[in-house]
Coordinates of C-alpha atoms and ligand atoms in Angstrom, one line a residue:
M1 CA 31.0 26.2 -12.4
E2 CA 29.7 22.6 -11.7
K3 CA 29.6 21.7 -8.0
P4 CA 30.4 18.0 -8.1
F5 CA 28.9 15.1 -6.1
R6 CA 30.8 14.8 -2.8
R7 CA 28.3 13.0 -0.6
R8 CA 29.0 9.8 1.1
D9 CA 25.6 8.2 0.5
L10 CA 23.3 8.2 -2.6
L11 CA 19.9 8.0 -1.0
G12 CA 17.8 9.6 -3.7
I13 CA 17.7 12.3 -6.4
R14 CA 15.3 14.6 -4.5
N15 CA 18.1 16.2 -2.5
L16 CA 20.7 16.4 -5.3
S17 CA 21.5 19.6 -7.2
A18 CA 21.5 19.7 -10.9
D19 CA 25.3 20.1 -10.8
E20 CA 25.7 17.0 -8.7
I21 CA 23.5 15.0 -11.1
V22 CA 25.5 16.2 -14.1
G23 CA 28.7 15.4 -12.2
I24 CA 27.6 11.8 -11.7
L25 CA 26.6 11.5 -15.4
N26 CA 29.9 12.9 -16.6
T27 CA 31.8 10.5 -14.4
A28 CA 29.7 7.6 -15.8
E29 CA 30.6 8.8 -19.3
N30 CA 34.2 8.5 -18.4
F31 CA 33.7 4.9 -17.2
R32 CA 31.5 3.8 -20.1
E33 CA 34.3 2.9 -22.5
I34 CA 35.7 0.3 -20.0
N35 CA 32.6 -1.8 -20.6
S36 CA 33.4 -2.3 -24.3
R37 CA 37.0 -3.3 -23.9
E38 CA 38.1 -6.9 -24.3
I39 CA 39.5 -6.9 -20.8
K40 CA 36.8 -5.1 -18.8
K41 CA 38.7 -4.3 -15.7
V42 CA 40.6 -1.4 -14.2
P43 CA 42.3 -1.1 -10.8
T44 CA 40.4 2.0 -9.7
L45 CA 38.7 0.5 -6.6
R46 CA 41.2 -2.1 -5.7
G47 CA 41.1 -2.9 -2.0
K48 CA 37.5 -1.5 -1.6
T49 CA 34.6 -3.8 -0.6
V50 CA 31.0 -3.4 -1.8
I51 CA 28.2 -5.4 -0.2
N52 CA 24.9 -5.9 -2.2
L53 CA 22.1 -6.3 0.3
F54 CA 18.9 -6.9 -1.7
F55 CA 15.6 -7.7 0.1
E56 CA 13.6 -7.6 -3.1
S57 CA 14.2 -9.5 -6.4
S58 CA 16.3 -7.8 -9.0
T59 CA 18.0 -8.8 -12.3
R60 CA 19.3 -5.6 -13.7
T61 CA 20.2 -3.5 -10.7
R62 CA 21.9 -6.2 -8.6
T63 CA 23.9 -7.7 -11.6
S64 CA 25.0 -4.3 -12.8
F65 CA 26.2 -3.2 -9.3
E66 CA 28.1 -6.4 -9.0
L67 CA 29.6 -6.0 -12.5
A68 CA 30.4 -2.3 -11.8
A69 CA 32.3 -3.2 -8.6
K70 CA 34.2 -6.1 -10.2
R71 CA 35.1 -4.1 -13.3
L72 CA 36.6 -1.4 -11.0
S73 CA 38.5 -4.2 -9.1
A74 CA 36.5 -3.9 -5.8
D75 CA 35.6 -7.0 -3.9
A76 CA 31.8 -7.5 -4.3
V77 CA 29.8 -9.6 -1.8
N78 CA 26.2 -10.5 -2.5
I79 CA 24.1 -11.2 0.7
S80 CA 21.4 -13.8 0.1
V81 CA 18.7 -12.5 2.4
S82 CA 16.9 -15.9 2.5
S83 CA 19.9 -17.6 4.0
S84 CA 21.0 -14.7 6.3
A85 CA 20.4 -14.4 10.0
L86 CA 17.5 -12.1 9.2
T87 CA 15.5 -15.4 8.9
K88 CA 16.4 -16.1 12.6
G89 CA 14.8 -12.8 13.8
E90 CA 17.8 -10.4 13.6
T91 CA 16.6 -6.9 12.9
L92 CA 17.5 -5.0 9.8
L93 CA 19.5 -2.5 11.7
D94 CA 21.4 -5.2 13.6
T95 CA 22.2 -6.9 10.3
A96 CA 23.4 -3.6 8.9
M97 CA 25.6 -2.8 11.9
N98 CA 27.1 -6.3 11.8
L99 CA 27.9 -6.0 8.1
D100 CA 29.3 -2.5 8.8
A101 CA 31.6 -4.0 11.6
M102 CA 33.4 -5.9 8.8
S103 CA 34.5 -2.5 7.3
P104 CA 32.9 -2.6 3.8
D105 CA 33.3 0.7 1.9
C106 CA 29.8 0.7 0.5
I107 CA 26.5 -1.2 1.1
V108 CA 24.0 -1.2 -1.8
V109 CA 20.5 -1.8 -0.5
R110 CA 17.1 -2.6 -2.0
H111 CA 14.1 -2.9 0.3
A112 CA 10.3 -3.0 -0.1
S113 CA 10.0 -0.3 2.6
A114 CA 10.6 3.4 1.8
G115 CA 13.3 4.9 4.0
V116 CA 15.3 1.8 4.7
P117 CA 18.5 3.1 3.0
H118 CA 18.1 6.4 5.1
Q119 CA 17.9 4.4 8.3
L120 CA 21.0 2.4 7.4
A121 CA 22.9 5.5 6.6
K122 CA 22.4 6.7 10.2
V123 CA 24.1 3.7 11.7
S124 CA 26.7 2.7 9.0
K125 CA 30.2 4.0 8.5
A126 CA 30.1 2.6 5.0
A127 CA 28.5 4.6 2.2
I128 CA 24.9 3.6 1.6
V129 CA 23.6 3.5 -2.0
N130 CA 19.8 3.2 -2.5
A131 CA 19.0 0.5 -5.1
G132 CA 15.3 1.1 -4.7
D133 CA 13.2 1.6 -1.5
G134 CA 9.5 0.8 -1.7
A135 CA 7.7 3.4 -3.8
N136 CA 10.1 6.2 -2.8
E137 CA 13.2 6.4 -5.0
H138 CA 15.4 4.4 -7.4
P139 CA 18.2 7.0 -8.0
T140 CA 20.5 4.9 -10.2
Q141 CA 17.6 4.0 -12.5
A142 CA 16.9 7.7 -13.1
L143 CA 20.6 8.3 -13.7
L144 CA 20.9 5.6 -16.3
D145 CA 17.7 6.8 -17.9
A146 CA 19.2 10.3 -18.1
M147 CA 22.4 8.9 -19.5
T148 CA 20.3 7.1 -22.2
I149 CA 18.4 10.3 -23.0
R150 CA 21.5 12.5 -23.2
E151 CA 23.2 9.9 -25.5
H152 CA 20.3 9.9 -27.9
K153 CA 19.0 13.5 -27.7
G154 CA 22.2 15.3 -26.8
K155 CA 20.5 17.1 -23.9
I156 CA 17.7 17.0 -21.3
D157 CA 17.0 20.7 -21.0
G158 CA 13.8 21.6 -22.9
L159 CA 12.7 18.0 -23.7
E160 CA 9.1 16.9 -23.3
V161 CA 9.0 13.6 -21.4
A162 CA 5.9 11.5 -20.9
I163 CA 5.8 9.0 -18.0
V164 CA 2.9 6.6 -18.3
G165 CA 1.6 3.9 -16.1
D166 CA 1.6 2.9 -12.4
I167 CA 2.8 6.3 -11.0
L168 CA 1.5 5.6 -7.5
H169 CA 3.8 2.6 -6.8
S170 CA 6.7 3.8 -8.9
R171 CA 10.0 4.8 -7.4
V172 CA 11.3 5.0 -10.9
A173 CA 8.8 7.7 -11.7
R174 CA 9.6 9.7 -8.6
S175 CA 13.4 9.7 -9.1
N176 CA 13.0 10.5 -12.8
I177 CA 10.6 13.4 -12.1
H178 CA 13.1 14.9 -9.7
L179 CA 16.0 14.4 -12.0
L180 CA 14.4 15.4 -15.3
T181 CA 12.8 18.6 -13.9
K182 CA 16.0 19.6 -12.1
L183 CA 17.7 19.3 -15.5
G184 CA 15.1 21.4 -17.3
A185 CA 12.8 18.9 -18.9
K186 CA 9.0 19.2 -18.9
V187 CA 7.4 16.0 -17.5
R188 CA 3.8 14.8 -18.2
V189 CA 2.4 11.8 -16.3
A190 CA -0.6 9.7 -17.2
G191 CA -2.2 6.6 -15.9
P192 CA -5.5 5.3 -14.4
K193 CA -6.8 7.9 -12.0
T194 CA -6.3 5.3 -9.2
L195 CA -2.6 5.0 -10.0
V196 CA -1.9 8.8 -10.3
P197 CA -2.0 10.4 -6.8
D198 CA -4.2 13.5 -6.7
D199 CA -1.5 15.8 -5.4
F200 CA 1.2 14.5 -7.7
A201 CA 1.6 17.7 -9.7
H202 CA 2.9 19.2 -6.4
L203 CA 5.8 16.7 -6.1
V204 CA 8.1 19.3 -7.6
E205 CA 7.9 23.1 -7.9
K206 CA 7.5 23.3 -11.7
N207 CA 7.4 21.5 -15.0
L208 CA 5.3 18.5 -13.9
F209 CA 1.9 18.1 -15.4
V210 CA -0.8 15.4 -14.9
S211 CA -2.4 14.5 -18.3
K212 CA -6.0 13.4 -18.7
N213 CA -5.1 10.3 -20.7
I214 CA -2.1 8.6 -22.3
E215 CA -2.8 10.2 -25.7
E216 CA -2.5 13.7 -24.2
A217 CA 0.7 12.8 -22.4
I218 CA 2.4 11.3 -25.5
E219 CA 1.3 13.9 -28.0
G220 CA 4.5 15.7 -29.2
A221 CA 6.7 14.0 -26.6
D222 CA 10.5 13.6 -27.2
V223 CA 10.7 10.7 -24.7
V224 CA 8.0 8.2 -23.8
M225 CA 8.8 6.3 -20.5
I226 CA 6.5 3.4 -19.8
L227 CA 6.3 2.0 -16.3
R228 CA 5.7 -1.6 -15.2
I229 CA 2.4 -2.6 -13.7
Q230 CA 3.6 -3.6 -10.2
K231 CA 1.4 -6.5 -9.3
E232 CA 3.5 -7.1 -6.1
R233 CA 2.6 -3.7 -4.7
Q234 CA -1.1 -3.7 -5.5
D235 CA -3.2 -4.8 -2.5
S236 CA -6.5 -3.7 -4.0
A237 CA -8.0 -3.4 -7.5
Y238 CA -6.7 -0.2 -9.2
F239 CA -8.1 -1.2 -12.5
P240 CA -10.6 -3.8 -13.5
T241 CA -8.4 -6.3 -15.5
L242 CA -4.9 -6.4 -17.1
R243 CA -6.6 -6.6 -20.4
E244 CA -8.5 -3.4 -19.8
Y245 CA -5.3 -1.7 -18.6
S246 CA -3.6 -2.8 -21.8
I247 CA -6.5 -1.4 -24.0
H248 CA -6.5 2.0 -22.3
Y249 CA -2.9 2.5 -21.3
G250 CA -0.7 0.1 -23.2
L251 CA 1.9 1.7 -25.5
T252 CA 1.1 0.6 -29.1
N253 CA 2.7 1.9 -32.4
E254 CA -0.6 3.8 -33.0
R255 CA -0.2 5.6 -29.7
L256 CA 3.5 6.1 -30.1
N257 CA 2.9 7.8 -33.5
L258 CA 1.4 10.7 -31.5
A259 CA 4.8 11.5 -30.2
K260 CA 7.5 13.3 -32.2
S261 CA 8.7 11.3 -35.2
D262 CA 12.2 10.9 -33.5
A263 CA 10.7 10.1 -30.1
I264 CA 12.5 7.4 -28.0
V265 CA 10.9 4.8 -25.8
L266 CA 12.2 3.8 -22.4
H267 CA 11.1 1.1 -19.9
P268 CA 13.0 0.3 -16.6
G269 CA 12.2 -3.4 -16.8
P270 CA 11.1 -6.0 -16.1
M271 CA 8.5 -5.6 -18.9
N272 CA 5.1 -7.0 -19.0
R273 CA 4.9 -7.5 -22.7
G274 CA 1.4 -7.1 -24.1
I275 CA 0.2 -5.2 -21.0
E276 CA 2.0 -1.8 -20.6
I277 CA 4.0 -2.1 -23.8
A278 CA 3.3 -4.0 -27.0
S279 CA 6.1 -6.2 -28.4
E280 CA 6.0 -4.2 -31.6
V281 CA 7.1 -1.1 -29.7
A282 CA 9.5 -2.9 -27.2
D283 CA 11.4 -4.5 -30.1
S284 CA 11.4 -1.5 -32.4
S285 CA 14.3 0.7 -33.3
R286 CA 12.7 3.5 -31.2
S287 CA 13.0 1.4 -28.1
L288 CA 16.2 2.0 -26.0
I289 CA 15.4 -0.5 -23.3
L290 CA 18.6 -2.5 -23.7
D291 CA 20.7 0.7 -24.0
Q292 CA 19.3 1.6 -20.5
V293 CA 20.6 -1.7 -19.2
K294 CA 24.0 -1.1 -20.8
Y295 CA 24.4 2.4 -19.4
G296 CA 23.3 1.0 -16.0
V297 CA 26.8 -0.5 -15.5
A298 CA 28.6 2.7 -16.2
V299 CA 26.3 4.7 -13.9
R300 CA 26.8 2.2 -11.1
M301 CA 30.6 2.3 -11.7
A302 CA 30.4 6.1 -11.3
V303 CA 28.2 5.9 -8.1
L304 CA 30.5 3.3 -6.4
Y305 CA 33.6 5.3 -7.3
L306 CA 32.1 8.6 -6.0
A307 CA 30.6 7.0 -2.9
T308 CA 33.9 5.4 -2.0
G309 CA 35.8 8.6 -2.2
G310 CA 36.7 9.0 -5.9
N311 CA 37.1 12.5 -7.4
P312 CA 34.3 13.4 -9.8
S313 CA 35.0 14.3 -13.4
Ligands
LIG401 N1 14.9 -1.6 -13.3 C1 15.1 -2.4 -12.3 O1 15.3 -2.0 -11.1 O2 15.2 -3.7 -12.6 P1 15.5 -4.9 -11.6 O3 14.3 -5.0 -10.7 O4 15.7 -6.1 -12.4 O5 16.7 -4.5 -10.8

């Protein structure tokens, strides 16, 4: 019997059970159809308030949380950090407590430092949803990736998933590794040695393997997930040049042909075309990059609904 998600906050995938993850995915499936209606609005969260507090840039996550809130009839408020009192020296926790004093139901937060959503959850009465904290976790990205994989493969259990690129700085990799291994997939990671932490295979108990090179990771894979080179988090040289990175780790058609013939390609975005992924792959029929973005709205509808007290499917 599935034990559904009944937590107030969504801080990461690491502490969720497989049942809780499946509960969120099933709830997202139920909301999905609303996004293809002519009138994309239902009254489910009428009277609820969602604050988007993003300290880092975002196109997909911020927009889809806002759309998700609005399509469920919640009031959505976006805080512009550059014009907030944070620029006058107010601390992050004071900002959070002041926002909380206005009685929002949910605060969605993205921050460059790992653990910020966890700190806010300690002082806030509103539900806190992690929209990406440093190199720690990006739970809704992993959920939308899982929804995309389930849609195209019909399952996650037993799949071979290759995750390639900047593992060291990637919150997407961490959340995906937790989610995919909890749901029974086998995950192989590959990247330059400097971008794959030595002890990474111990991140989870089982089903995580560090491959010698990209070819070994991709061979026979059902899913190939390519990560962005995060220039903003790299304070030292992890590889000689971007051109060299692209030669050794870029996903080309030739490399993708090592995967299963029906393998699918995912990338969380934003893409560095011609560096970690060739345009011939990104624009091919095997690429589900825009499906990921599409399912992101349904996943965030589910997360807002559950975090603000909705009953899971
Ligand atoms: N995948 C992702 O988090 O994209 P954004 O940075 O545009 O939100």
